């Protein structure tokens, strides 16, 4: 009874969103079938479903997903390993901030696509090369948000920690500053996850592997199979959404549980 009640509650909670998706699919199908009438210009949902099951049955989508996930993992891991320590150093130490800030502000506006030539020269046509482009897109949101979080730690927290015997810098960062800055750090990682995922297509365009969601999106465009292109576009959106949901669920459940009910 409880399970049924929970299901009914969830359906009531999300039915408006589901209705919007259904209506969008109906409008899309009608517009593509009766007005455009050209699957190259605008494939309808039925064309896209057929293309999806065709690609799935051939095992292409699974191979693309595995390769893209590898590229994404390389880039995001590198961004976490570089962005968080530098953000902490700049946020905690004013001299480190003055030393690194000009360099960061020069590098930060450079688009990730502009790094593709050097990615090829430095790493060749390897997964690391694609991961490097994703790294460029993801590292600065993590760094800036970590920096902002540490700069915003209330002084009274640090002073209270010192009074309680937390005098070493390492301990102050670990037990006082980092927990206080964690919401900002998490926000930066979440933004970086989205930006890094959006960089995936560009990172795979220059042929670092035989598979990949971004690589095959462009491949099927060259074959003029636009229904397959839409399949990859939708998959990129859905996978990005799933990554964000999993990330938020894990973080909120294990690291930011204390914030539950703080606002809503």
PDB file of C-alpha atoms in Angstrom:
ATOM      1  CA  UNK A   1       0.000   0.000   0.000  1.00  0.00           C
ATOM      2  CA  UNK A   2       2.843   2.292   0.901  1.00  0.00           C
ATOM      3  CA  UNK A   3       4.622   1.507  -2.356  1.00  0.00           C
ATOM      4  CA  UNK A   4       1.488   2.181  -4.395  1.00  0.00           C
ATOM      5  CA  UNK A   5       0.922   5.431  -2.527  1.00  0.00           C
ATOM      6  CA  UNK A   6       4.519   6.456  -3.200  1.00  0.00           C
ATOM      7  CA  UNK A   7       4.118   5.710  -6.931  1.00  0.00           C
ATOM      8  CA  UNK A   8       0.905   7.736  -7.095  1.00  0.00           C
ATOM      9  CA  UNK A   9       2.644  10.614  -5.346  1.00  0.00           C
ATOM     10  CA  UNK A  10       5.522  10.522  -7.825  1.00  0.00           C
ATOM     11  CA  UNK A  11       3.174  10.395 -10.803  1.00  0.00           C
ATOM     12  CA  UNK A  12       1.253  13.390  -9.470  1.00  0.00           C
ATOM     13  CA  UNK A  13       4.500  15.222  -8.872  1.00  0.00           C
ATOM     14  CA  UNK A  14       5.949  14.702 -12.356  1.00  0.00           C
ATOM     15  CA  UNK A  15       2.923  14.384 -14.616  1.00  0.00           C
ATOM     16  CA  UNK A  16       3.115  17.979 -15.849  1.00  0.00           C
ATOM     17  CA  UNK A  17       6.718  17.491 -16.982  1.00  0.00           C
ATOM     18  CA  UNK A  18       5.829  14.197 -18.683  1.00  0.00           C
ATOM     19  CA  UNK A  19       2.885  15.869 -20.404  1.00  0.00           C
ATOM     20  CA  UNK A  20       5.155  18.620 -21.735  1.00  0.00           C
ATOM     21  CA  UNK A  21       7.498  15.998 -23.242  1.00  0.00           C
ATOM     22  CA  UNK A  22       4.619  14.093 -24.853  1.00  0.00           C
ATOM     23  CA  UNK A  23       3.156  17.281 -26.325  1.00  0.00           C
ATOM     24  CA  UNK A  24       6.566  18.314 -27.659  1.00  0.00           C
ATOM     25  CA  UNK A  25       6.944  14.913 -29.373  1.00  0.00           C
ATOM     26  CA  UNK A  26       3.476  15.192 -30.940  1.00  0.00           C
ATOM     27  CA  UNK A  27       4.124  18.719 -32.219  1.00  0.00           C
ATOM     28  CA  UNK A  28       7.536  17.669 -33.494  1.00  0.00           C
ATOM     29  CA  UNK A  29       6.114  14.659 -35.357  1.00  0.00           C
ATOM     30  CA  UNK A  30       3.260  16.662 -36.912  1.00  0.00           C
ATOM     31  CA  UNK A  31       5.556  19.486 -37.979  1.00  0.00           C
ATOM     32  CA  UNK A  32       8.138  17.098 -39.482  1.00  0.00           C
ATOM     33  CA  UNK A  33       5.553  14.860 -41.233  1.00  0.00           C
ATOM     34  CA  UNK A  34       3.035  17.383 -42.549  1.00  0.00           C
ATOM     35  CA  UNK A  35       4.900  20.669 -42.946  1.00  0.00           C
ATOM     36  CA  UNK A  36       8.620  20.034 -43.488  1.00  0.00           C
ATOM     37  CA  UNK A  37       8.273  16.600 -45.159  1.00  0.00           C
ATOM     38  CA  UNK A  38      12.001  16.248 -45.498  1.00  0.00           C
ATOM     39  CA  UNK A  39      13.804  13.955 -43.042  1.00  0.00           C
ATOM     40  CA  UNK A  40      17.137  15.532 -43.927  1.00  0.00           C
ATOM     41  CA  UNK A  41      15.972  18.955 -42.756  1.00  0.00           C
ATOM     42  CA  UNK A  42      14.013  17.672 -39.778  1.00  0.00           C
ATOM     43  CA  UNK A  43      13.641  13.949 -38.977  1.00  0.00           C
ATOM     44  CA  UNK A  44      10.552  13.154 -36.923  1.00  0.00           C
ATOM     45  CA  UNK A  45      10.487  11.243 -33.629  1.00  0.00           C
ATOM     46  CA  UNK A  46       9.549   7.996 -35.422  1.00  0.00           C
ATOM     47  CA  UNK A  47      12.614   8.338 -37.680  1.00  0.00           C
ATOM     48  CA  UNK A  48      14.752   8.961 -34.634  1.00  0.00           C
ATOM     49  CA  UNK A  49      13.347   5.939 -32.785  1.00  0.00           C
ATOM     50  CA  UNK A  50      14.090   3.701 -35.777  1.00  0.00           C
ATOM     51  CA  UNK A  51      17.623   5.058 -36.015  1.00  0.00           C
ATOM     52  CA  UNK A  52      18.106   4.562 -32.267  1.00  0.00           C
ATOM     53  CA  UNK A  53      17.112   0.882 -32.321  1.00  0.00           C
ATOM     54  CA  UNK A  54      19.185   0.300 -35.439  1.00  0.00           C
ATOM     55  CA  UNK A  55      22.314   1.766 -33.815  1.00  0.00           C
ATOM     56  CA  UNK A  56      21.571  -0.049 -30.570  1.00  0.00           C
ATOM     57  CA  UNK A  57      21.147  -3.435 -32.236  1.00  0.00           C
ATOM     58  CA  UNK A  58      24.517  -3.043 -33.980  1.00  0.00           C
ATOM     59  CA  UNK A  59      26.239  -2.330 -30.660  1.00  0.00           C
ATOM     60  CA  UNK A  60      27.472   1.039 -31.882  1.00  0.00           C
ATOM     61  CA  UNK A  61      25.876   3.111 -29.146  1.00  0.00           C
ATOM     62  CA  UNK A  62      27.372   1.042 -26.334  1.00  0.00           C
ATOM     63  CA  UNK A  63      30.855   1.313 -27.831  1.00  0.00           C
ATOM     64  CA  UNK A  64      30.399   5.065 -28.296  1.00  0.00           C
ATOM     65  CA  UNK A  65      29.201   5.459 -24.721  1.00  0.00           C
ATOM     66  CA  UNK A  66      32.185   3.577 -23.275  1.00  0.00           C
ATOM     67  CA  UNK A  67      34.719   5.604 -25.240  1.00  0.00           C
ATOM     68  CA  UNK A  68      33.055   8.938 -24.449  1.00  0.00           C
ATOM     69  CA  UNK A  69      32.843   8.072 -20.784  1.00  0.00           C
ATOM     70  CA  UNK A  70      36.588   7.343 -20.792  1.00  0.00           C
ATOM     71  CA  UNK A  71      37.340  10.735 -22.361  1.00  0.00           C
ATOM     72  CA  UNK A  72      35.052  12.471 -19.905  1.00  0.00           C
ATOM     73  CA  UNK A  73      36.564  10.664 -16.910  1.00  0.00           C
ATOM     74  CA  UNK A  74      40.101  11.632 -17.952  1.00  0.00           C
ATOM     75  CA  UNK A  75      39.175  15.291 -18.362  1.00  0.00           C
ATOM     76  CA  UNK A  76      37.105  15.624 -15.199  1.00  0.00           C
ATOM     77  CA  UNK A  77      39.622  13.750 -13.044  1.00  0.00           C
ATOM     78  CA  UNK A  78      42.387  16.045 -14.251  1.00  0.00           C
ATOM     79  CA  UNK A  79      40.210  19.101 -13.568  1.00  0.00           C
ATOM     80  CA  UNK A  80      39.494  17.944 -10.018  1.00  0.00           C
ATOM     81  CA  UNK A  81      43.145  17.160  -9.286  1.00  0.00           C
ATOM     82  CA  UNK A  82      44.332  20.529 -10.586  1.00  0.00           C
ATOM     83  CA  UNK A  83      41.404  22.853  -9.935  1.00  0.00           C
ATOM     84  CA  UNK A  84      40.678  22.102  -6.273  1.00  0.00           C
ATOM     85  CA  UNK A  85      44.270  22.386  -4.907  1.00  0.00           C
ATOM     86  CA  UNK A  86      44.963  25.592  -6.835  1.00  0.00           C
ATOM     87  CA  UNK A  87      41.602  27.038  -5.783  1.00  0.00           C
ATOM     88  CA  UNK A  88      42.375  26.215  -2.152  1.00  0.00           C
ATOM     89  CA  UNK A  89      45.856  27.750  -2.387  1.00  0.00           C
ATOM     90  CA  UNK A  90      44.532  30.962  -3.954  1.00  0.00           C
ATOM     91  CA  UNK A  91      41.591  31.223  -1.598  1.00  0.00           C
ATOM     92  CA  UNK A  92      43.555  30.545   1.570  1.00  0.00           C
ATOM     93  CA  UNK A  93      46.826  32.310   0.865  1.00  0.00           C
ATOM     94  CA  UNK A  94      46.795  35.920  -0.364  1.00  0.00           C
ATOM     95  CA  UNK A  95      50.327  35.694  -1.813  1.00  0.00           C
ATOM     96  CA  UNK A  96      49.375  32.628  -3.828  1.00  0.00           C
ATOM     97  CA  UNK A  97      46.318  34.549  -5.030  1.00  0.00           C
ATOM     98  CA  UNK A  98      48.408  37.535  -6.142  1.00  0.00           C
ATOM     99  CA  UNK A  99      50.939  35.218  -7.822  1.00  0.00           C
ATOM    100  CA  UNK A 100      48.514  32.979  -9.718  1.00  0.00           C
ATOM    101  CA  UNK A 101      45.520  35.222 -10.358  1.00  0.00           C
ATOM    102  CA  UNK A 102      46.920  37.103 -13.413  1.00  0.00           C
ATOM    103  CA  UNK A 103      47.913  33.836 -15.084  1.00  0.00           C
ATOM    104  CA  UNK A 104      44.517  32.250 -14.386  1.00  0.00           C
ATOM    105  CA  UNK A 105      42.652  35.286 -15.689  1.00  0.00           C
ATOM    106  CA  UNK A 106      44.638  35.191 -18.947  1.00  0.00           C
ATOM    107  CA  UNK A 107      44.111  31.462 -19.510  1.00  0.00           C
ATOM    108  CA  UNK A 108      40.473  31.278 -18.373  1.00  0.00           C
ATOM    109  CA  UNK A 109      38.836  33.136 -21.312  1.00  0.00           C
ATOM    110  CA  UNK A 110      40.609  30.986 -23.929  1.00  0.00           C
ATOM    111  CA  UNK A 111      37.921  28.652 -25.380  1.00  0.00           C
ATOM    112  CA  UNK A 112      38.602  24.904 -25.003  1.00  0.00           C
ATOM    113  CA  UNK A 113      38.397  24.541 -28.811  1.00  0.00           C
ATOM    114  CA  UNK A 114      41.429  26.803 -29.185  1.00  0.00           C
ATOM    115  CA  UNK A 115      43.505  24.195 -27.326  1.00  0.00           C
ATOM    116  CA  UNK A 116      42.795  21.426 -29.844  1.00  0.00           C
ATOM    117  CA  UNK A 117      45.962  22.031 -31.928  1.00  0.00           C
ATOM    118  CA  UNK A 118      48.149  21.739 -28.836  1.00  0.00           C
ATOM    119  CA  UNK A 119      46.161  18.769 -27.592  1.00  0.00           C
ATOM    120  CA  UNK A 120      47.056  16.954 -30.819  1.00  0.00           C
ATOM    121  CA  UNK A 121      50.708  18.052 -30.718  1.00  0.00           C
ATOM    122  CA  UNK A 122      51.220  17.188 -27.049  1.00  0.00           C
ATOM    123  CA  UNK A 123      49.207  13.979 -26.754  1.00  0.00           C
ATOM    124  CA  UNK A 124      48.634  12.827 -30.340  1.00  0.00           C
ATOM    125  CA  UNK A 125      45.415  11.148 -31.436  1.00  0.00           C
ATOM    126  CA  UNK A 126      44.822   9.458 -28.101  1.00  0.00           C
ATOM    127  CA  UNK A 127      42.058   9.480 -25.474  1.00  0.00           C
ATOM    128  CA  UNK A 128      44.269  11.739 -23.367  1.00  0.00           C
ATOM    129  CA  UNK A 129      44.057  14.357 -26.095  1.00  0.00           C
ATOM    130  CA  UNK A 130      40.244  14.425 -25.940  1.00  0.00           C
ATOM    131  CA  UNK A 131      40.432  14.357 -22.153  1.00  0.00           C
ATOM    132  CA  UNK A 132      42.704  17.392 -22.232  1.00  0.00           C
ATOM    133  CA  UNK A 133      40.112  19.477 -24.137  1.00  0.00           C
ATOM    134  CA  UNK A 134      37.449  18.433 -21.620  1.00  0.00           C
ATOM    135  CA  UNK A 135      39.891  19.258 -18.824  1.00  0.00           C
ATOM    136  CA  UNK A 136      40.286  22.807 -20.142  1.00  0.00           C
ATOM    137  CA  UNK A 137      36.530  23.271 -20.122  1.00  0.00           C
ATOM    138  CA  UNK A 138      36.061  21.836 -16.631  1.00  0.00           C
ATOM    139  CA  UNK A 139      39.033  23.061 -14.624  1.00  0.00           C
ATOM    140  CA  UNK A 140      38.210  26.763 -14.365  1.00  0.00           C
ATOM    141  CA  UNK A 141      34.669  26.441 -12.903  1.00  0.00           C
ATOM    142  CA  UNK A 142      36.109  24.137 -10.214  1.00  0.00           C
ATOM    143  CA  UNK A 143      39.044  26.426  -9.525  1.00  0.00           C
ATOM    144  CA  UNK A 144      37.019  29.642  -9.376  1.00  0.00           C
ATOM    145  CA  UNK A 145      34.272  28.208  -7.193  1.00  0.00           C
ATOM    146  CA  UNK A 146      36.778  26.634  -4.811  1.00  0.00           C
ATOM    147  CA  UNK A 147      38.600  29.949  -4.607  1.00  0.00           C
ATOM    148  CA  UNK A 148      35.341  31.830  -3.968  1.00  0.00           C
ATOM    149  CA  UNK A 149      34.275  29.327  -1.319  1.00  0.00           C
ATOM    150  CA  UNK A 150      37.546  29.660   0.597  1.00  0.00           C
ATOM    151  CA  UNK A 151      37.551  33.447   0.350  1.00  0.00           C
ATOM    152  CA  UNK A 152      34.072  33.467   1.828  1.00  0.00           C
ATOM    153  CA  UNK A 153      34.866  31.391   4.922  1.00  0.00           C
ATOM    154  CA  UNK A 154      33.833  33.545   7.935  1.00  0.00           C
ATOM    155  CA  UNK A 155      36.803  34.677   9.985  1.00  0.00           C
ATOM    156  CA  UNK A 156      34.991  33.754  13.180  1.00  0.00           C
ATOM    157  CA  UNK A 157      35.088  30.094  12.114  1.00  0.00           C
ATOM    158  CA  UNK A 158      38.881  30.186  11.855  1.00  0.00           C
ATOM    159  CA  UNK A 159      39.288  32.059  15.119  1.00  0.00           C
ATOM    160  CA  UNK A 160      36.970  29.667  16.902  1.00  0.00           C
ATOM    161  CA  UNK A 161      38.994  26.763  15.517  1.00  0.00           C
ATOM    162  CA  UNK A 162      42.210  28.288  16.818  1.00  0.00           C
ATOM    163  CA  UNK A 163      40.718  28.723  20.260  1.00  0.00           C
ATOM    164  CA  UNK A 164      39.808  25.037  20.228  1.00  0.00           C
ATOM    165  CA  UNK A 165      43.369  24.025  19.378  1.00  0.00           C
ATOM    166  CA  UNK A 166      43.240  23.834  15.587  1.00  0.00           C
ATOM    167  CA  UNK A 167      46.410  25.844  14.943  1.00  0.00           C
ATOM    168  CA  UNK A 168      48.136  24.119  12.048  1.00  0.00           C
ATOM    169  CA  UNK A 169      47.252  25.443   8.582  1.00  0.00           C
ATOM    170  CA  UNK A 170      46.678  21.929   7.313  1.00  0.00           C
ATOM    171  CA  UNK A 171      44.132  21.258  10.076  1.00  0.00           C
ATOM    172  CA  UNK A 172      42.398  24.604   9.615  1.00  0.00           C
ATOM    173  CA  UNK A 173      41.922  23.894   5.913  1.00  0.00           C
ATOM    174  CA  UNK A 174      40.789  20.337   6.512  1.00  0.00           C
ATOM    175  CA  UNK A 175      38.466  20.801   9.474  1.00  0.00           C
ATOM    176  CA  UNK A 176      37.258  24.402   9.160  1.00  0.00           C
ATOM    177  CA  UNK A 177      37.698  26.007   5.751  1.00  0.00           C
ATOM    178  CA  UNK A 178      36.990  23.078   3.456  1.00  0.00           C
ATOM    179  CA  UNK A 179      33.711  22.034   5.119  1.00  0.00           C
ATOM    180  CA  UNK A 180      32.574  25.670   5.127  1.00  0.00           C
ATOM    181  CA  UNK A 181      33.514  26.085   1.455  1.00  0.00           C
ATOM    182  CA  UNK A 182      32.135  22.697   0.397  1.00  0.00           C
ATOM    183  CA  UNK A 183      28.788  23.984  -1.017  1.00  0.00           C
ATOM    184  CA  UNK A 184      30.683  26.358  -3.290  1.00  0.00           C
ATOM    185  CA  UNK A 185      33.169  23.629  -4.298  1.00  0.00           C
ATOM    186  CA  UNK A 186      30.298  21.285  -5.108  1.00  0.00           C
ATOM    187  CA  UNK A 187      28.618  23.968  -7.219  1.00  0.00           C
ATOM    188  CA  UNK A 188      31.846  24.395  -9.162  1.00  0.00           C
ATOM    189  CA  UNK A 189      32.138  20.657  -9.775  1.00  0.00           C
ATOM    190  CA  UNK A 190      28.537  20.518 -10.934  1.00  0.00           C
ATOM    191  CA  UNK A 191      29.067  23.387 -13.388  1.00  0.00           C
ATOM    192  CA  UNK A 192      32.330  21.797 -14.543  1.00  0.00           C
ATOM    193  CA  UNK A 193      30.567  18.484 -15.144  1.00  0.00           C
ATOM    194  CA  UNK A 194      28.101  20.183 -17.482  1.00  0.00           C
ATOM    195  CA  UNK A 195      30.746  22.230 -19.280  1.00  0.00           C
ATOM    196  CA  UNK A 196      33.044  19.224 -19.641  1.00  0.00           C
ATOM    197  CA  UNK A 197      30.237  17.126 -21.059  1.00  0.00           C
ATOM    198  CA  UNK A 198      29.408  19.880 -23.563  1.00  0.00           C
ATOM    199  CA  UNK A 199      33.070  19.921 -24.633  1.00  0.00           C
ATOM    200  CA  UNK A 200      32.879  16.205 -25.424  1.00  0.00           C
ATOM    201  CA  UNK A 201      31.661  16.657 -29.005  1.00  0.00           C
ATOM    202  CA  UNK A 202      34.438  19.113 -29.830  1.00  0.00           C
ATOM    203  CA  UNK A 203      36.998  16.915 -28.076  1.00  0.00           C
ATOM    204  CA  UNK A 204      36.131  13.918 -30.256  1.00  0.00           C
ATOM    205  CA  UNK A 205      35.754  15.756 -33.563  1.00  0.00           C
ATOM    206  CA  UNK A 206      39.405  15.564 -34.505  1.00  0.00           C
ATOM    207  CA  UNK A 207      39.524  11.780 -34.623  1.00  0.00           C
ATOM    208  CA  UNK A 208      41.137  10.664 -31.396  1.00  0.00           C
ATOM    209  CA  UNK A 209      39.325   7.315 -31.571  1.00  0.00           C
ATOM    210  CA  UNK A 210      37.130   5.172 -33.788  1.00  0.00           C
ATOM    211  CA  UNK A 211      34.127   5.575 -31.484  1.00  0.00           C
ATOM    212  CA  UNK A 212      32.570   8.210 -29.298  1.00  0.00           C
ATOM    213  CA  UNK A 213      29.241  10.018 -29.104  1.00  0.00           C
ATOM    214  CA  UNK A 214      30.689  13.247 -30.455  1.00  0.00           C
ATOM    215  CA  UNK A 215      32.770  11.496 -33.100  1.00  0.00           C
ATOM    216  CA  UNK A 216      29.867   9.474 -34.493  1.00  0.00           C
ATOM    217  CA  UNK A 217      27.498  12.454 -34.345  1.00  0.00           C
ATOM    218  CA  UNK A 218      29.727  14.164 -36.861  1.00  0.00           C
ATOM    219  CA  UNK A 219      30.284  10.916 -38.777  1.00  0.00           C
ATOM    220  CA  UNK A 220      26.560  10.442 -39.423  1.00  0.00           C
ATOM    221  CA  UNK A 221      26.201  14.099 -40.349  1.00  0.00           C
ATOM    222  CA  UNK A 222      28.752  13.515 -43.104  1.00  0.00           C
ATOM    223  CA  UNK A 223      26.583  10.576 -44.265  1.00  0.00           C
ATOM    224  CA  UNK A 224      23.520  12.882 -44.206  1.00  0.00           C
ATOM    225  CA  UNK A 225      21.791  10.545 -41.747  1.00  0.00           C
ATOM    226  CA  UNK A 226      20.219  13.281 -39.680  1.00  0.00           C
ATOM    227  CA  UNK A 227      17.975  10.913 -37.744  1.00  0.00           C
ATOM    228  CA  UNK A 228      21.126   9.309 -36.300  1.00  0.00           C
ATOM    229  CA  UNK A 229      22.508  12.772 -35.560  1.00  0.00           C
ATOM    230  CA  UNK A 230      19.401  13.569 -33.517  1.00  0.00           C
ATOM    231  CA  UNK A 231      19.818  10.258 -31.679  1.00  0.00           C
ATOM    232  CA  UNK A 232      23.291  11.322 -30.572  1.00  0.00           C
ATOM    233  CA  UNK A 233      22.077  14.820 -29.642  1.00  0.00           C
ATOM    234  CA  UNK A 234      19.328  13.405 -27.439  1.00  0.00           C
ATOM    235  CA  UNK A 235      21.695  10.852 -25.885  1.00  0.00           C
ATOM    236  CA  UNK A 236      24.184  13.586 -25.030  1.00  0.00           C
ATOM    237  CA  UNK A 237      21.415  15.498 -23.295  1.00  0.00           C
ATOM    238  CA  UNK A 238      20.036  12.492 -21.438  1.00  0.00           C
ATOM    239  CA  UNK A 239      23.416  11.191 -20.295  1.00  0.00           C
ATOM    240  CA  UNK A 240      24.374  14.676 -19.126  1.00  0.00           C
ATOM    241  CA  UNK A 241      21.126  14.824 -17.171  1.00  0.00           C
ATOM    242  CA  UNK A 242      21.744  11.412 -15.579  1.00  0.00           C
ATOM    243  CA  UNK A 243      25.288  12.391 -14.580  1.00  0.00           C
ATOM    244  CA  UNK A 244      23.963  15.554 -12.948  1.00  0.00           C
ATOM    245  CA  UNK A 245      21.194  13.708 -11.083  1.00  0.00           C
ATOM    246  CA  UNK A 246      23.568  11.009  -9.806  1.00  0.00           C
ATOM    247  CA  UNK A 247      26.098  13.617  -8.760  1.00  0.00           C
ATOM    248  CA  UNK A 248      23.514  15.710  -6.895  1.00  0.00           C
ATOM    249  CA  UNK A 249      22.007  12.646  -5.223  1.00  0.00           C
ATOM    250  CA  UNK A 250      25.379  11.346  -4.041  1.00  0.00           C
ATOM    251  CA  UNK A 251      26.667  14.723  -2.849  1.00  0.00           C
ATOM    252  CA  UNK A 252      23.450  15.756  -1.118  1.00  0.00           C
ATOM    253  CA  UNK A 253      23.167  12.378   0.589  1.00  0.00           C
ATOM    254  CA  UNK A 254      26.763  12.044   1.781  1.00  0.00           C
ATOM    255  CA  UNK A 255      28.335  15.505   2.011  1.00  0.00           C
ATOM    256  CA  UNK A 256      25.633  18.162   2.184  1.00  0.00           C
ATOM    257  CA  UNK A 257      23.031  16.360   4.208  1.00  0.00           C
ATOM    258  CA  UNK A 258      23.306  19.066   6.849  1.00  0.00           C
ATOM    259  CA  UNK A 259      21.837  21.570   4.385  1.00  0.00           C
ATOM    260  CA  UNK A 260      18.587  19.667   3.955  1.00  0.00           C
ATOM    261  CA  UNK A 261      15.685  21.956   4.732  1.00  0.00           C
ATOM    262  CA  UNK A 262      17.900  25.016   4.947  1.00  0.00           C
ATOM    263  CA  UNK A 263      15.941  26.836   2.255  1.00  0.00           C
ATOM    264  CA  UNK A 264      13.136  24.539   1.127  1.00  0.00           C
TER     265      UNK A 264
END
